[in-house]
Amino acid sequence: MELLPGELEQIQRDTAEILQHHGTERRELIPIIQEIQEKLGYLPKPAMEQVARALDIPEVDVYSVATFYNQFRLNPPGKHQIKVCMGTACHMMGGHIVMDSFERRLEIKEGETTPDREFSLERVACVGCCALAPVVVVDEKVEAKVSPIRVDGILLTFEIEKSEQEKEQEKEQQEGGTEE
Ligand code: FES
């Protein structure tokens, strides 16, 4: 995932600050990466490298711990977080087809984030409304009985919203320019 301008410096500063509150023993690894994720929303590669150097352990060890526990995410959360339920009921009702549709439409795989960071896609276990299977949770909203056509509809709504916001911003900039 490409970093945004100024993001690397921010990651380095935040990671250094977190490292200052910890010792350099290997047992500090999990608490450190937990704190980084809390602060940054995910575990960026440069942060993992910095932690490995500080604890004097191979980078691959940090990476293995981060991928072993599913509480850690290696990609930044998208502006819109799409969670496809893969619990038994949803799976039986075609949850994998729904996941497949999102993957194709967004051109990313589950666990990834689109390069513009608009969407992140993940699988979740039962979200507790099996009667509505297959279920997708988009941001905080539960979408029931989702079909591939509904996937297009969900994404289209966000695309329209985004283009309207952009138009609004352009208009504001133009008006601001005229006033000067
Ligand atoms: S299995 Fe998806 S809501 Fe229960």
Tab-separated table of C-alpha atoms and ligand atoms in Angstrom:
chain	number	residue	atom	x	y	z
A	1	MET	CA	0.000	0.000	0.000
A	2	GLU	CA	1.464	3.329	-1.066
A	3	LEU	CA	1.869	5.905	1.657
A	4	LEU	CA	0.337	9.357	1.401
A	5	PRO	CA	2.561	12.464	1.373
A	6	GLY	CA	3.916	13.096	4.884
A	7	GLU	CA	2.581	9.770	6.158
A	8	LEU	CA	5.978	8.100	6.518
A	9	GLU	CA	7.252	10.879	8.790
A	10	GLN	CA	4.091	10.640	10.885
A	11	ILE	CA	4.441	6.861	11.212
A	12	GLN	CA	8.087	7.202	12.244
A	13	ARG	CA	7.296	9.893	14.821
A	14	ASP	CA	4.370	7.983	16.352
A	15	THR	CA	6.281	4.693	16.433
A	16	ALA	CA	9.320	6.332	18.065
A	17	GLU	CA	7.080	7.882	20.700
A	18	ILE	CA	5.439	4.536	21.491
A	19	LEU	CA	8.810	2.763	21.623
A	20	GLN	CA	10.025	5.240	24.236
A	21	HIS	CA	7.467	3.926	26.742
A	22	HIS	CA	8.582	0.333	26.400
A	23	GLY	CA	11.649	-1.710	27.130
A	24	THR	CA	13.576	-3.477	24.409
A	25	GLU	CA	12.830	-7.049	25.509
A	26	ARG	CA	11.115	-9.322	23.062
A	27	ARG	CA	8.076	-9.676	25.349
A	28	GLU	CA	7.304	-6.023	24.621
A	29	LEU	CA	6.545	-6.833	20.979
A	30	ILE	CA	2.784	-7.444	21.275
A	31	PRO	CA	2.047	-4.473	23.573
A	32	ILE	CA	4.058	-2.227	21.236
A	33	ILE	CA	2.299	-3.282	18.046
A	34	GLN	CA	-1.073	-3.123	19.805
A	35	GLU	CA	-0.372	0.482	20.692
A	36	ILE	CA	0.784	1.303	17.165
A	37	GLN	CA	-2.392	-0.148	15.725
A	38	GLU	CA	-4.484	1.813	18.221
A	39	LYS	CA	-2.721	5.018	17.243
A	40	LEU	CA	-2.489	4.545	13.471
A	41	GLY	CA	-5.448	2.236	12.803
A	42	TYR	CA	-3.160	-0.427	11.316
A	43	LEU	CA	0.417	-1.713	11.283
A	44	PRO	CA	2.319	-0.039	8.472
A	45	LYS	CA	5.415	-1.809	7.154
A	46	PRO	CA	7.826	1.013	8.134
A	47	ALA	CA	6.517	0.832	11.723
A	48	MET	CA	7.120	-2.923	11.865
A	49	GLU	CA	10.668	-2.383	10.560
A	50	GLN	CA	11.276	0.294	13.191
A	51	VAL	CA	10.021	-2.022	15.961
A	52	ALA	CA	12.252	-4.854	14.727
A	53	ARG	CA	15.301	-2.566	14.856
A	54	ALA	CA	14.411	-1.269	18.330
A	55	LEU	CA	13.950	-4.788	19.760
A	56	ASP	CA	16.843	-6.150	17.748
A	57	ILE	CA	14.802	-8.997	16.263
A	58	PRO	CA	14.300	-10.023	12.611
A	59	GLU	CA	11.541	-8.134	10.752
A	60	VAL	CA	9.989	-11.447	9.816
A	61	ASP	CA	9.304	-12.141	13.521
A	62	VAL	CA	7.287	-8.938	13.851
A	63	TYR	CA	5.442	-9.771	10.653
A	64	SER	CA	4.683	-13.350	11.817
A	65	VAL	CA	3.172	-12.121	15.091
A	66	ALA	CA	1.138	-9.458	13.264
A	67	THR	CA	-0.303	-11.992	10.829
A	68	PHE	CA	-0.878	-14.714	13.453
A	69	TYR	CA	-3.337	-12.691	15.512
A	70	ASN	CA	-6.317	-11.471	13.537
A	71	GLN	CA	-6.716	-8.421	15.767
A	72	PHE	CA	-3.923	-6.831	13.726
A	73	ARG	CA	-4.496	-5.279	10.330
A	74	LEU	CA	-1.724	-4.723	7.830
A	75	ASN	CA	-3.660	-2.342	5.627
A	76	PRO	CA	-5.129	1.032	6.537
A	77	PRO	CA	-8.863	1.015	7.230
A	78	GLY	CA	-10.805	2.448	4.294
A	79	LYS	CA	-13.014	5.502	4.624
A	80	HIS	CA	-15.827	2.985	4.179
A	81	GLN	CA	-15.349	-0.381	5.834
A	82	ILE	CA	-17.094	-3.304	4.203
A	83	LYS	CA	-17.472	-6.426	6.327
A	84	VAL	CA	-18.864	-9.492	4.623
A	85	CYS	CA	-20.332	-12.030	7.037
A	86	MET	CA	-18.944	-15.509	6.521
A	87	GLY	CA	-20.741	-17.188	9.387
A	88	THR	CA	-22.446	-20.504	8.592
A	89	ALA	CA	-25.863	-19.107	7.625
A	90	CYS	CA	-24.407	-16.370	5.436
A	91	HIS	CA	-21.936	-18.752	3.850
A	92	MET	CA	-24.765	-21.185	3.015
A	93	MET	CA	-26.808	-18.363	1.516
A	94	GLY	CA	-24.007	-17.265	-0.805
A	95	GLY	CA	-21.749	-15.051	1.330
A	96	HIS	CA	-18.751	-16.155	-0.743
A	97	ILE	CA	-20.502	-14.946	-3.928
A	98	VAL	CA	-21.039	-11.574	-2.239
A	99	MET	CA	-17.364	-11.441	-1.205
A	100	ASP	CA	-16.367	-12.342	-4.737
A	101	SER	CA	-18.523	-9.531	-6.161
A	102	PHE	CA	-16.940	-6.944	-3.848
A	103	GLU	CA	-13.451	-8.220	-4.699
A	104	ARG	CA	-14.139	-7.921	-8.422
A	105	ARG	CA	-15.828	-4.516	-8.227
A	106	LEU	CA	-13.190	-2.999	-5.929
A	107	GLU	CA	-10.272	-4.857	-7.550
A	108	ILE	CA	-8.859	-5.867	-4.178
A	109	LYS	CA	-8.808	-9.065	-2.139
A	110	GLU	CA	-10.349	-9.564	1.285
A	111	GLY	CA	-8.152	-7.941	3.952
A	112	GLU	CA	-7.050	-5.205	1.536
A	113	THR	CA	-7.836	-1.523	1.024
A	114	THR	CA	-8.365	0.247	-2.304
A	115	PRO	CA	-5.375	2.422	-3.334
A	116	ASP	CA	-7.473	5.602	-2.877
A	117	ARG	CA	-8.341	4.331	0.654
A	118	GLU	CA	-12.046	4.725	0.018
A	119	PHE	CA	-12.897	1.087	0.821
A	120	SER	CA	-11.488	-1.738	2.903
A	121	LEU	CA	-12.872	-5.235	2.637
A	122	GLU	CA	-12.856	-7.911	5.308
A	123	ARG	CA	-14.601	-11.097	6.321
A	124	VAL	CA	-16.273	-11.337	9.712
A	125	ALA	CA	-17.868	-14.132	11.714
A	126	CYS	CA	-21.630	-14.177	12.437
A	127	VAL	CA	-22.901	-10.680	13.177
A	128	GLY	CA	-26.033	-12.010	14.854
A	129	CYS	CA	-28.768	-11.506	12.254
A	130	CYS	CA	-28.692	-14.839	10.424
A	131	ALA	CA	-32.350	-14.509	9.304
A	132	LEU	CA	-31.155	-11.714	7.004
A	133	ALA	CA	-28.404	-13.811	5.381
A	134	PRO	CA	-26.303	-13.122	3.446
A	135	VAL	CA	-25.387	-10.061	5.462
A	136	VAL	CA	-22.858	-7.291	4.858
A	137	VAL	CA	-22.044	-4.542	7.339
A	138	VAL	CA	-21.078	-1.337	5.569
A	139	ASP	CA	-19.620	1.137	8.042
A	140	GLU	CA	-22.181	0.599	10.840
A	141	LYS	CA	-25.141	-0.247	8.619
A	142	VAL	CA	-26.381	-3.823	8.194
A	143	GLU	CA	-27.323	-4.707	4.614
A	144	ALA	CA	-29.673	-7.697	4.424
A	145	LYS	CA	-30.021	-10.441	1.802
A	146	VAL	CA	-27.234	-9.003	-0.298
A	147	SER	CA	-26.963	-10.104	-3.922
A	148	PRO	CA	-24.282	-9.221	-6.484
A	149	ILE	CA	-26.667	-6.567	-7.879
A	150	ARG	CA	-27.015	-5.062	-4.406
A	151	VAL	CA	-23.187	-4.958	-4.210
A	152	ASP	CA	-23.214	-2.722	-7.303
A	153	GLY	CA	-25.954	-0.613	-5.718
A	154	ILE	CA	-24.051	-0.144	-2.442
A	155	LEU	CA	-20.878	0.938	-4.221
A	156	LEU	CA	-22.761	3.165	-6.652
A	157	THR	CA	-24.344	5.053	-3.748
A	158	PHE	CA	-20.871	5.876	-2.393
A	159	GLU	CA	-19.573	6.825	-5.842
A	160	ILE	CA	-22.454	9.262	-6.358
A	161	GLU	CA	-21.942	10.677	-2.854
A	162	LYS	CA	-18.231	11.179	-3.534
A	163	SER	CA	-18.745	12.909	-6.882
A	164	GLU	CA	-21.336	15.211	-5.315
A	165	GLN	CA	-18.912	16.118	-2.536
A	166	GLU	CA	-16.199	16.831	-5.098
A	167	LYS	CA	-18.550	19.078	-7.085
A	168	GLU	CA	-19.493	20.877	-3.875
A	169	GLN	CA	-15.826	21.433	-3.003
A	170	GLU	CA	-15.068	22.718	-6.508
A	171	LYS	CA	-17.980	25.130	-6.245
A	172	GLU	CA	-16.779	26.378	-2.855
A	173	GLN	CA	-13.252	26.886	-4.203
A	174	GLN	CA	-14.562	28.796	-7.208
A	175	GLU	CA	-16.753	30.988	-5.017
A	176	GLY	CA	-13.808	31.578	-2.645
A	177	GLY	CA	-11.651	32.573	-5.641
A	178	THR	CA	-14.269	35.030	-6.918
A	179	GLU	CA	-14.602	36.734	-3.542
A	180	GLU	CA	-10.880	37.539	-3.340
B	1	FES	S1	-24.031	-16.108	9.871
B	1	FES	FE1	-24.139	-14.111	9.046
B	1	FES	S2	-25.360	-13.093	10.448
B	1	FES	FE2	-25.177	-15.049	11.311
